[in-house]
mmCIF file of C-alpha atoms and ligand atoms in Angstrom:
data_model
loop_
_atom_site.group_PDB
_atom_site.id
_atom_site.type_symbol
_atom_site.label_atom_id
_atom_site.label_comp_id
_atom_site.label_asym_id
_atom_site.label_seq_id
_atom_site.Cartn_x
_atom_site.Cartn_y
_atom_site.Cartn_z
ATOM 1 C CA UNK A 30 33.806 41.802 32.860
ATOM 2 C CA UNK A 31 32.271 43.722 30.184
ATOM 3 C CA UNK A 32 29.267 46.063 30.727
ATOM 4 C CA UNK A 33 27.839 44.797 27.356
ATOM 5 C CA UNK A 34 25.137 42.205 27.697
ATOM 6 C CA UNK A 35 26.126 39.201 25.862
ATOM 7 C CA UNK A 36 23.389 37.919 23.548
ATOM 8 C CA UNK A 37 23.348 34.367 22.059
ATOM 9 C CA UNK A 38 24.148 34.047 18.286
ATOM 10 C CA UNK A 39 20.991 33.354 16.535
ATOM 11 C CA UNK A 40 22.142 31.971 13.402
ATOM 12 C CA UNK A 41 19.132 29.974 12.262
ATOM 13 C CA UNK A 42 18.804 28.338 8.859
ATOM 14 C CA UNK A 43 20.829 29.891 6.043
ATOM 15 C CA UNK A 44 19.001 31.674 3.311
ATOM 16 C CA UNK A 45 17.582 29.072 0.880
ATOM 17 C CA UNK A 46 17.720 31.456 -2.043
ATOM 18 C CA UNK A 47 21.444 30.882 -2.463
ATOM 19 C CA UNK A 48 20.933 27.288 -3.197
ATOM 20 C CA UNK A 49 18.220 27.684 -5.728
ATOM 21 C CA UNK A 50 18.826 26.760 -9.350
ATOM 22 C CA UNK A 51 19.408 30.168 -11.327
ATOM 23 C CA UNK A 52 16.247 29.565 -13.438
ATOM 24 C CA UNK A 53 14.257 29.105 -10.114
ATOM 25 C CA UNK A 54 15.715 32.179 -8.719
ATOM 26 C CA UNK A 55 15.108 34.301 -11.915
ATOM 27 C CA UNK A 56 11.382 33.220 -12.047
ATOM 28 C CA UNK A 57 10.579 33.102 -8.462
ATOM 29 C CA UNK A 58 6.885 33.837 -7.976
ATOM 30 C CA UNK A 59 6.521 34.140 -11.794
ATOM 31 C CA UNK A 60 5.380 30.703 -12.736
ATOM 32 C CA UNK A 61 2.741 30.004 -15.250
ATOM 33 C CA UNK A 62 2.006 26.327 -14.918
ATOM 34 C CA UNK A 63 3.289 22.975 -14.280
ATOM 35 C CA UNK A 64 2.820 19.487 -15.362
ATOM 36 C CA UNK A 65 4.127 16.003 -14.531
ATOM 37 C CA UNK A 66 5.290 14.375 -17.819
ATOM 38 C CA UNK A 67 5.944 10.994 -15.895
ATOM 39 C CA UNK A 68 5.967 9.910 -12.419
ATOM 40 C CA UNK A 69 8.946 11.630 -10.547
ATOM 41 C CA UNK A 70 9.347 14.348 -13.146
ATOM 42 C CA UNK A 71 7.900 17.904 -12.900
ATOM 43 C CA UNK A 72 7.998 20.474 -15.623
ATOM 44 C CA UNK A 73 7.685 24.005 -14.682
ATOM 45 C CA UNK A 74 7.097 26.810 -17.243
ATOM 46 C CA UNK A 75 7.527 30.351 -16.218
ATOM 47 C CA UNK A 76 5.733 33.427 -17.640
ATOM 48 C CA UNK A 77 9.113 34.451 -19.057
ATOM 49 C CA UNK A 78 9.008 31.268 -21.124
ATOM 50 C CA UNK A 79 11.740 29.597 -19.200
ATOM 51 C CA UNK A 80 11.338 25.897 -18.249
ATOM 52 C CA UNK A 81 12.915 23.825 -15.674
ATOM 53 C CA UNK A 82 12.584 20.024 -14.950
ATOM 54 C CA UNK A 83 12.741 18.518 -11.609
ATOM 55 C CA UNK A 84 13.382 14.778 -11.142
ATOM 56 C CA UNK A 85 12.469 13.423 -7.555
ATOM 57 C CA UNK A 86 13.930 10.081 -6.251
ATOM 58 C CA UNK A 87 13.883 8.374 -2.979
ATOM 59 C CA UNK A 88 16.813 7.966 -0.646
ATOM 60 C CA UNK A 89 17.457 5.700 2.172
ATOM 61 C CA UNK A 90 17.271 8.794 4.474
ATOM 62 C CA UNK A 91 20.395 8.197 6.431
ATOM 63 C CA UNK A 92 23.069 9.074 3.957
ATOM 64 C CA UNK A 93 26.678 8.295 4.358
ATOM 65 C CA UNK A 94 29.568 9.884 2.680
ATOM 66 C CA UNK A 95 29.576 7.374 -0.042
ATOM 67 C CA UNK A 96 25.997 7.923 -0.958
ATOM 68 C CA UNK A 97 26.291 11.744 -0.718
ATOM 69 C CA UNK A 98 29.450 11.843 -2.999
ATOM 70 C CA UNK A 99 27.657 9.503 -5.488
ATOM 71 C CA UNK A 100 24.575 11.560 -5.695
ATOM 72 C CA UNK A 101 26.674 14.975 -5.824
ATOM 73 C CA UNK A 102 28.638 13.585 -8.655
ATOM 74 C CA UNK A 103 25.324 12.968 -10.541
ATOM 75 C CA UNK A 104 24.115 16.475 -9.592
ATOM 76 C CA UNK A 105 27.382 17.984 -11.019
ATOM 77 C CA UNK A 106 27.161 16.117 -14.279
ATOM 78 C CA UNK A 107 23.543 16.493 -15.059
ATOM 79 C CA UNK A 108 21.756 18.902 -12.766
ATOM 80 C CA UNK A 109 24.012 22.034 -13.104
ATOM 81 C CA UNK A 110 25.400 21.214 -9.469
ATOM 82 C CA UNK A 111 22.169 22.021 -7.570
ATOM 83 C CA UNK A 112 20.397 19.596 -5.104
ATOM 84 C CA UNK A 113 17.319 19.993 -3.084
ATOM 85 C CA UNK A 114 16.030 17.720 -0.229
ATOM 86 C CA UNK A 115 12.207 17.555 0.225
ATOM 87 C CA UNK A 116 10.669 17.472 3.754
ATOM 88 C CA UNK A 117 9.996 13.697 3.256
ATOM 89 C CA UNK A 118 13.848 13.066 2.528
ATOM 90 C CA UNK A 119 13.313 12.738 -1.101
ATOM 91 C CA UNK A 120 16.036 14.451 -3.303
ATOM 92 C CA UNK A 121 15.320 16.619 -6.163
ATOM 93 C CA UNK A 122 17.569 17.388 -9.081
ATOM 94 C CA UNK A 123 16.569 20.523 -11.285
ATOM 95 C CA UNK A 124 17.768 21.053 -14.754
ATOM 96 C CA UNK A 125 16.888 23.639 -17.438
ATOM 97 C CA UNK A 126 17.939 21.689 -20.357
ATOM 98 C CA UNK A 127 15.322 18.998 -21.455
ATOM 99 C CA UNK A 128 18.042 16.956 -23.125
ATOM 100 C CA UNK A 129 19.731 16.059 -19.876
ATOM 101 C CA UNK A 130 16.527 14.817 -18.238
ATOM 102 C CA UNK A 131 16.581 11.245 -19.675
ATOM 103 C CA UNK A 132 20.371 10.676 -18.966
ATOM 104 C CA UNK A 133 19.907 11.934 -15.459
ATOM 105 C CA UNK A 134 17.150 9.511 -14.871
ATOM 106 C CA UNK A 135 19.227 6.638 -16.155
ATOM 107 C CA UNK A 136 22.377 7.734 -14.027
ATOM 108 C CA UNK A 137 20.216 8.032 -10.664
ATOM 109 C CA UNK A 138 18.424 4.510 -11.521
ATOM 110 C CA UNK A 139 21.900 3.017 -12.272
ATOM 111 C CA UNK A 140 22.951 4.089 -8.781
ATOM 112 C CA UNK A 141 20.050 2.436 -7.298
ATOM 113 C CA UNK A 142 17.638 5.149 -6.260
ATOM 114 C CA UNK A 143 13.899 5.000 -7.392
ATOM 115 C CA UNK A 144 12.365 7.759 -9.348
ATOM 116 C CA UNK A 145 8.914 8.733 -8.304
ATOM 117 C CA UNK A 146 7.034 10.245 -5.242
ATOM 118 C CA UNK A 147 5.047 12.861 -7.124
ATOM 119 C CA UNK A 148 1.080 13.273 -7.437
ATOM 120 C CA UNK A 149 -1.052 10.336 -6.535
ATOM 121 C CA UNK A 150 1.812 8.050 -5.373
ATOM 122 C CA UNK A 151 2.915 6.889 -1.978
ATOM 123 C CA UNK A 152 5.792 9.293 -1.506
ATOM 124 C CA UNK A 153 8.606 8.694 0.939
ATOM 125 C CA UNK A 154 7.524 8.145 4.554
ATOM 126 C CA UNK A 155 8.353 10.978 6.814
ATOM 127 C CA UNK A 156 9.945 9.947 10.038
ATOM 128 C CA UNK A 157 11.799 10.921 12.982
ATOM 129 C CA UNK A 158 15.001 9.135 13.890
ATOM 130 C CA UNK A 159 15.651 10.483 17.349
ATOM 131 C CA UNK A 160 15.608 7.034 18.915
ATOM 132 C CA UNK A 161 19.249 7.124 18.456
ATOM 133 C CA UNK A 162 19.994 10.373 20.424
ATOM 134 C CA UNK A 163 16.530 11.723 21.765
ATOM 135 C CA UNK A 164 15.798 11.411 25.479
ATOM 136 C CA UNK A 165 12.164 10.289 24.740
ATOM 137 C CA UNK A 166 11.723 6.431 24.927
ATOM 138 C CA UNK A 167 11.412 5.574 21.209
ATOM 139 C CA UNK A 168 11.954 2.811 18.758
ATOM 140 C CA UNK A 169 13.714 2.396 15.380
ATOM 141 C CA UNK A 170 11.434 4.362 13.078
ATOM 142 C CA UNK A 171 14.078 4.544 10.280
ATOM 143 C CA UNK A 172 13.949 0.645 10.244
ATOM 144 C CA UNK A 173 10.186 0.526 9.876
ATOM 145 C CA UNK A 174 10.455 3.087 7.117
ATOM 146 C CA UNK A 175 13.082 1.308 5.027
ATOM 147 C CA UNK A 176 11.234 -2.155 5.583
ATOM 148 C CA UNK A 177 7.817 -0.566 4.403
ATOM 149 C CA UNK A 178 9.158 1.504 1.351
ATOM 150 C CA UNK A 179 11.053 -1.660 0.150
ATOM 151 C CA UNK A 180 7.470 -3.163 0.060
ATOM 152 C CA UNK A 181 5.829 -0.138 -1.347
ATOM 153 C CA UNK A 182 8.492 0.322 -4.165
ATOM 154 C CA UNK A 183 5.891 0.017 -6.938
ATOM 155 C CA UNK A 184 3.452 2.657 -5.299
ATOM 156 C CA UNK A 185 6.400 5.144 -5.116
ATOM 157 C CA UNK A 186 7.495 4.773 -8.801
ATOM 158 C CA UNK A 187 3.780 4.653 -10.157
ATOM 159 C CA UNK A 188 1.014 7.245 -9.611
ATOM 160 C CA UNK A 189 -1.865 4.758 -9.052
ATOM 161 C CA UNK A 190 -3.456 6.068 -5.932
ATOM 162 C CA UNK A 191 -6.669 8.223 -5.915
ATOM 163 C CA UNK A 192 -4.661 11.080 -4.204
ATOM 164 C CA UNK A 193 -1.208 11.544 -2.629
ATOM 165 C CA UNK A 194 -0.384 9.357 0.278
ATOM 166 C CA UNK A 195 1.594 10.651 2.990
ATOM 167 C CA UNK A 196 2.721 8.082 5.535
ATOM 168 C CA UNK A 197 4.338 8.988 8.686
ATOM 169 C CA UNK A 198 6.201 7.321 11.471
ATOM 170 C CA UNK A 199 7.769 8.683 14.775
ATOM 171 C CA UNK A 200 9.989 6.899 17.054
ATOM 172 C CA UNK A 201 7.971 7.761 20.109
ATOM 173 C CA UNK A 202 4.251 8.203 20.975
ATOM 174 C CA UNK A 203 4.333 11.877 22.114
ATOM 175 C CA UNK A 204 6.468 14.248 20.289
ATOM 176 C CA UNK A 205 7.651 14.716 16.651
ATOM 177 C CA UNK A 206 5.492 13.361 13.926
ATOM 178 C CA UNK A 207 2.164 14.750 12.619
ATOM 179 C CA UNK A 208 -1.039 13.780 10.876
ATOM 180 C CA UNK A 209 -0.697 11.189 8.226
ATOM 181 C CA UNK A 210 -2.992 9.393 5.718
ATOM 182 C CA UNK A 211 -1.358 6.310 7.479
ATOM 183 C CA UNK A 212 0.800 6.756 10.571
ATOM 184 C CA UNK A 213 2.858 4.080 12.269
ATOM 185 C CA UNK A 214 3.809 4.828 15.730
ATOM 186 C CA UNK A 215 5.201 3.092 18.758
ATOM 187 C CA UNK A 216 2.699 2.150 21.403
ATOM 188 C CA UNK A 217 3.771 1.411 24.902
ATOM 189 C CA UNK A 218 1.138 -0.798 26.514
ATOM 190 C CA UNK A 219 2.286 -1.227 30.099
ATOM 191 C CA UNK A 220 3.056 1.603 32.600
ATOM 192 C CA UNK A 221 6.919 2.379 33.399
ATOM 193 C CA UNK A 222 8.726 -0.159 35.698
ATOM 194 C CA UNK A 223 10.319 1.881 38.498
ATOM 195 C CA UNK A 224 13.709 1.131 39.782
ATOM 196 C CA UNK A 225 13.259 2.540 43.187
ATOM 197 C CA UNK A 226 16.871 2.288 44.227
ATOM 198 C CA UNK A 227 17.954 4.822 41.609
ATOM 199 C CA UNK A 228 15.107 7.397 41.675
ATOM 200 C CA UNK A 229 16.397 9.281 44.843
ATOM 201 C CA UNK A 230 19.738 9.620 43.049
ATOM 202 C CA UNK A 231 18.932 10.327 39.592
ATOM 203 C CA UNK A 232 15.497 12.165 39.537
ATOM 204 C CA UNK A 233 14.400 15.461 40.516
ATOM 205 C CA UNK A 234 11.064 14.228 41.707
ATOM 206 C CA UNK A 235 8.809 17.444 41.342
ATOM 207 C CA UNK A 236 10.077 17.762 37.671
ATOM 208 C CA UNK A 237 8.878 14.210 37.067
ATOM 209 C CA UNK A 238 5.586 14.689 38.708
ATOM 210 C CA UNK A 239 4.967 17.867 36.765
ATOM 211 C CA UNK A 240 5.960 16.075 33.468
ATOM 212 C CA UNK A 241 2.936 13.561 33.623
ATOM 213 C CA UNK A 242 0.179 14.785 31.471
ATOM 214 C CA UNK A 243 -2.559 13.056 33.401
ATOM 215 C CA UNK A 244 -1.165 13.575 36.898
ATOM 216 C CA UNK A 245 -0.529 9.900 37.538
ATOM 217 C CA UNK A 246 2.723 10.266 39.243
ATOM 218 C CA UNK A 247 2.911 11.082 43.039
ATOM 219 C CA UNK A 248 5.784 11.113 45.553
ATOM 220 C CA UNK A 249 6.307 8.139 47.726
ATOM 221 C CA UNK A 250 8.797 6.436 50.342
ATOM 222 C CA UNK A 251 9.803 3.092 49.261
ATOM 223 C CA UNK A 252 12.212 1.008 51.366
ATOM 224 C CA UNK A 253 12.901 4.041 53.442
ATOM 225 C CA UNK A 254 14.153 6.066 50.205
ATOM 226 C CA UNK A 255 12.282 8.923 48.464
ATOM 227 C CA UNK A 256 10.756 7.667 45.324
ATOM 228 C CA UNK A 257 7.743 7.909 43.078
ATOM 229 C CA UNK A 258 4.764 5.751 42.432
ATOM 230 C CA UNK A 259 2.293 5.654 39.494
ATOM 231 C CA UNK A 260 -1.529 5.423 39.671
ATOM 232 C CA UNK A 261 -1.599 2.738 36.919
ATOM 233 C CA UNK A 262 -5.451 3.246 36.268
ATOM 234 C CA UNK A 263 -4.583 6.942 35.192
ATOM 235 C CA UNK A 264 -1.357 6.155 33.300
ATOM 236 C CA UNK A 265 -1.570 6.430 29.543
ATOM 237 C CA UNK A 266 1.726 4.799 28.945
ATOM 238 C CA UNK A 267 3.014 7.888 27.074
ATOM 239 C CA UNK A 268 6.815 7.569 28.349
ATOM 240 C CA UNK A 269 6.960 11.443 29.112
ATOM 241 C CA UNK A 270 8.344 10.464 32.640
ATOM 242 C CA UNK A 271 11.453 8.738 31.331
ATOM 243 C CA UNK A 272 13.585 11.794 30.245
ATOM 244 C CA UNK A 273 13.600 13.486 33.549
ATOM 245 C CA UNK A 274 13.760 10.162 35.327
ATOM 246 C CA UNK A 275 15.456 7.144 33.498
ATOM 247 C CA UNK A 276 14.750 4.659 36.340
ATOM 248 C CA UNK A 277 11.181 4.870 34.920
ATOM 249 C CA UNK A 278 11.870 2.568 32.077
ATOM 250 C CA UNK A 279 8.845 2.092 29.580
ATOM 251 C CA UNK A 280 10.613 0.502 26.686
ATOM 252 C CA UNK A 281 9.976 -3.124 26.863
ATOM 253 C CA UNK A 282 10.786 -5.934 24.374
ATOM 254 C CA UNK A 283 7.301 -7.526 24.788
ATOM 255 C CA UNK A 284 5.049 -4.727 25.665
ATOM 256 C CA UNK A 285 6.267 -1.805 23.394
ATOM 257 C CA UNK A 286 4.128 -2.227 20.128
ATOM 258 C CA UNK A 287 3.305 -0.410 17.150
ATOM 259 C CA UNK A 288 -0.134 1.090 16.333
ATOM 260 C CA UNK A 289 -1.455 2.340 13.141
ATOM 261 C CA UNK A 290 -3.540 5.349 12.435
ATOM 262 C CA UNK A 291 -5.491 6.428 9.447
ATOM 263 C CA UNK A 292 -7.150 9.471 7.956
ATOM 264 C CA UNK A 293 -4.953 12.456 9.117
ATOM 265 C CA UNK A 294 -3.617 15.334 6.815
ATOM 266 C CA UNK A 295 -2.325 18.727 7.233
ATOM 267 C CA UNK A 296 -3.318 20.601 4.079
ATOM 268 C CA UNK A 297 -6.458 22.639 3.741
ATOM 269 C CA UNK A 298 -6.868 21.469 0.045
ATOM 270 C CA UNK A 299 -10.434 20.234 -0.698
ATOM 271 C CA UNK A 300 -11.262 19.633 2.961
ATOM 272 C CA UNK A 301 -10.001 20.934 6.273
ATOM 273 C CA UNK A 302 -7.030 19.302 8.064
ATOM 274 C CA UNK A 303 -7.864 16.116 9.979
ATOM 275 C CA UNK A 304 -6.590 14.003 12.842
ATOM 276 C CA UNK A 305 -5.925 10.408 12.095
ATOM 277 C CA UNK A 306 -7.606 7.751 14.083
ATOM 278 C CA UNK A 307 -6.368 4.526 15.531
ATOM 279 C CA UNK A 308 -7.195 1.579 13.360
ATOM 280 C CA UNK A 309 -4.830 -1.068 14.592
ATOM 281 C CA UNK A 310 -3.282 -1.346 18.077
ATOM 282 C CA UNK A 311 -0.799 -3.866 19.674
ATOM 283 C CA UNK A 312 0.870 -4.677 16.307
ATOM 284 C CA UNK A 313 4.152 -6.575 17.103
ATOM 285 C CA UNK A 314 7.420 -4.269 16.944
ATOM 286 C CA UNK A 315 9.117 -6.956 14.974
ATOM 287 C CA UNK A 316 12.456 -5.917 13.394
ATOM 288 C CA UNK A 317 14.169 -6.159 10.862
ATOM 289 C CA UNK A 318 11.169 -6.322 8.341
ATOM 290 C CA UNK A 319 8.183 -5.561 10.568
ATOM 291 C CA UNK A 320 5.978 -7.993 8.520
ATOM 292 C CA UNK A 321 2.763 -7.542 10.539
ATOM 293 C CA UNK A 322 2.893 -3.695 10.379
ATOM 294 C CA UNK A 323 3.654 -3.974 6.526
ATOM 295 C CA UNK A 324 0.696 -6.317 5.948
ATOM 296 C CA UNK A 325 -1.766 -3.877 7.533
ATOM 297 C CA UNK A 326 -0.382 -0.925 5.767
ATOM 298 C CA UNK A 327 -0.589 -2.765 2.468
ATOM 299 C CA UNK A 328 -4.229 -4.048 3.166
ATOM 300 C CA UNK A 329 -5.197 -0.433 3.898
ATOM 301 C CA UNK A 330 -3.629 1.025 0.835
ATOM 302 C CA UNK A 331 -5.231 -1.597 -1.360
ATOM 303 C CA UNK A 332 -8.703 -0.871 0.016
ATOM 304 C CA UNK A 333 -8.086 2.891 -0.524
ATOM 305 C CA UNK A 334 -6.773 2.375 -3.938
ATOM 306 C CA UNK A 335 -9.832 0.263 -5.087
ATOM 307 C CA UNK A 336 -12.582 2.190 -3.132
ATOM 308 C CA UNK A 337 -11.727 5.888 -3.025
ATOM 309 C CA UNK A 338 -12.824 8.300 -5.544
ATOM 310 C CA UNK A 339 -10.410 10.566 -7.440
ATOM 311 C CA UNK A 340 -8.848 13.208 -5.269
ATOM 312 C CA UNK A 341 -10.071 11.724 -2.007
ATOM 313 C CA UNK A 342 -7.262 11.623 0.650
ATOM 314 C CA UNK A 343 -7.759 8.637 2.975
ATOM 315 C CA UNK A 344 -9.513 10.702 5.584
ATOM 316 C CA UNK A 345 -12.034 12.096 2.803
ATOM 317 C CA UNK A 346 -12.432 8.368 1.733
ATOM 318 C CA UNK A 347 -13.382 7.200 5.279
ATOM 319 C CA UNK A 348 -15.392 10.125 6.113
ATOM 320 C CA UNK A 349 -17.566 9.250 2.917
ATOM 321 C CA UNK A 350 -17.752 5.557 3.528
ATOM 322 C CA UNK A 351 -17.773 5.712 7.391
ATOM 323 C CA UNK A 352 -15.580 3.937 9.777
ATOM 324 C CA UNK A 353 -17.909 0.835 9.966
ATOM 325 C CA UNK A 354 -17.414 0.260 6.162
ATOM 326 C CA UNK A 355 -13.594 0.948 6.468
ATOM 327 C CA UNK A 356 -13.137 -1.780 9.021
ATOM 328 C CA UNK A 357 -15.332 -4.092 6.701
ATOM 329 C CA UNK A 358 -13.216 -3.427 3.676
ATOM 330 C CA UNK A 359 -9.884 -3.705 5.487
ATOM 331 C CA UNK A 360 -11.056 -6.741 7.679
ATOM 332 C CA UNK A 361 -9.182 -5.148 10.592
ATOM 333 C CA UNK A 362 -10.811 -6.036 13.940
ATOM 334 C CA UNK A 363 -12.606 -3.241 15.751
ATOM 335 C CA UNK A 364 -12.050 -3.487 19.601
ATOM 336 C CA UNK A 365 -12.808 -1.358 22.606
ATOM 337 C CA UNK A 366 -9.388 0.067 22.387
ATOM 338 C CA UNK A 367 -10.303 2.042 19.344
ATOM 339 C CA UNK A 368 -12.747 4.222 21.432
ATOM 340 C CA UNK A 369 -11.133 7.358 22.579
ATOM 341 C CA UNK A 370 -12.864 7.757 26.068
ATOM 342 C CA UNK A 371 -10.156 10.169 27.516
ATOM 343 C CA UNK A 372 -11.922 13.177 28.657
ATOM 344 C CA UNK A 373 -8.783 15.459 27.910
ATOM 345 C CA UNK A 374 -9.616 14.942 24.165
ATOM 346 C CA UNK A 375 -12.322 17.520 24.359
ATOM 347 C CA UNK A 376 -9.587 20.215 23.963
ATOM 348 C CA UNK A 377 -7.651 18.501 21.447
ATOM 349 C CA UNK A 378 -10.569 17.542 19.050
ATOM 350 C CA UNK A 379 -11.411 21.177 18.617
ATOM 351 C CA UNK A 380 -8.240 21.911 16.491
ATOM 352 C CA UNK A 381 -7.837 22.878 12.862
ATOM 353 C CA UNK A 382 -6.519 25.869 10.891
ATOM 354 C CA UNK A 383 -10.058 26.754 9.865
ATOM 355 C CA UNK A 384 -11.579 29.862 11.461
ATOM 356 C CA UNK A 385 -14.372 29.027 13.949
ATOM 357 C CA UNK A 386 -16.751 31.384 15.738
HETATM 358 S S1 SF4 B 28 9.562 11.109 17.766
HETATM 359 FE FE1 SF4 B 28 9.965 11.102 19.829
HETATM 360 S S2 SF4 B 28 11.752 9.817 20.187
HETATM 361 FE FE2 SF4 B 28 11.589 10.508 18.128
HETATM 362 S S3 SF4 B 28 12.836 12.241 17.932
HETATM 363 FE FE3 SF4 B 28 10.732 12.811 18.142
HETATM 364 S S4 SF4 B 28 10.634 13.240 20.397
HETATM 365 FE FE4 SF4 B 28 12.475 11.985 20.063
HETATM 366 S S1 SF4 B 29 4.043 7.008 31.229
HETATM 367 FE FE1 SF4 B 29 3.104 9.049 30.861
HETATM 368 S S2 SF4 B 29 1.147 8.814 31.888
HETATM 369 FE FE2 SF4 B 29 2.263 7.087 32.676
HETATM 370 S S3 SF4 B 29 3.162 7.984 34.532
HETATM 371 FE FE3 SF4 B 29 4.666 8.191 32.817
HETATM 372 S S4 SF4 B 29 4.174 10.442 32.183
HETATM 373 FE FE4 SF4 B 29 2.427 9.652 33.317
#
C-alpha cells in the first residue's frame, strides 16, 4: 500500500473559454452595447468596433444523435463551428458576418427549430428530467414541457409579453426547480402507501425517519415485523421518504396531480427576488398533452399580457394588482388549499438575496 493519500480527481466543468467564438473571446468584458434586431437575434457591438450576431432557437431538449448532427452541420456551415446551450435548453449560434445571419435562420427553420426566446417572450421552459433516473418520486416533466411549448409556439417566436416569462417545471415536488413566473410541478395529494412486508428487508428505518421534514414517520411493529407508520395529519405528501424506502410508494395514477404556481423570480432587476405562490392545485396529470395544465397556463399568460405594465414580471404585476384581482382576472377558483398555514414557512419566507438588518 502506498503511504500517499489518494485524493479524488476533481475534474469539474471544463473551462468555457475554449468554446467561445473568437470574437467573443477577443472582446470579453469590453462590449459597448447590444440590441435585438428581431425576436431570437441579438447583435453585440464591442468597444473595438467588432460585432457579433447571436441566433437563438428552441430545441426539444432531449437531443438524439440525429438532431445533434443536424444542428452541428448547420453550425459548421453558418456559425463558424461554435454552438452554445443556454440554461433553458435553447441553442445559440454566433456569427461575426452579418451576411450569414439570414441564411442561418433559414437553415435552422428549415430543420424545424423555432427562432425566438429573447426579450419579452415566453422562452423555453426550464425543466428537470430526473423522473427517468432520479430516486425521488417524480413525473414526466419533459412531456409537459414539450406539450406546453407546442401550445406557446407563437409566444416563443414573438416578443409580445410585458417582460420576459420564465416558466419552470420539475418532475418532483421537493428538489430541483426554482422560482418561475409560472411553475408547473407535480403535487402528490395522498400520503405514501406502505408495503409493510418489504420495509424490514429494504429500508434502514432510522434514515427514513430522519428523512421526513415534518417528523411524520415513526417506527412501528406491523404483523410482527419491524416497519414504519405515518402520522397522516402531519404528512405533507412530499415524497422524500421514498428514496431511502421504496416500499413507501407515493406516486399514484389518480392522486399524483400537478400544481401551478405564479410570480416567482430569481433576478434582482427592478425588484427583489420573489417566491412563486400556488394558484391552481389538483390539476390532472394527464399525458400525453396535459390539456388542463396547458389551458390554465395560457389563461394566466393572456391575463398577464393584457393587464401588466411594460417591464412588470408576473410577480410585479400581481404585487401591483393584488392576489384577489389576479383570481378575478384569471377566473381561477381560490380555495382553502391556497392558504399556506404551515408554521415552518416562517423560516423559508425570510429569504432573498437582498441584505437585511
Ligand atoms: S426535480 Fe426531483 S425527481 Fe426531478 S431530477 Fe430533480 S430531484 Fe429528481
Ligand atoms: S411524504 Fe414527506 S411528509 Fe409524508 S411521510 Fe414521507 S417524508 Fe414525511
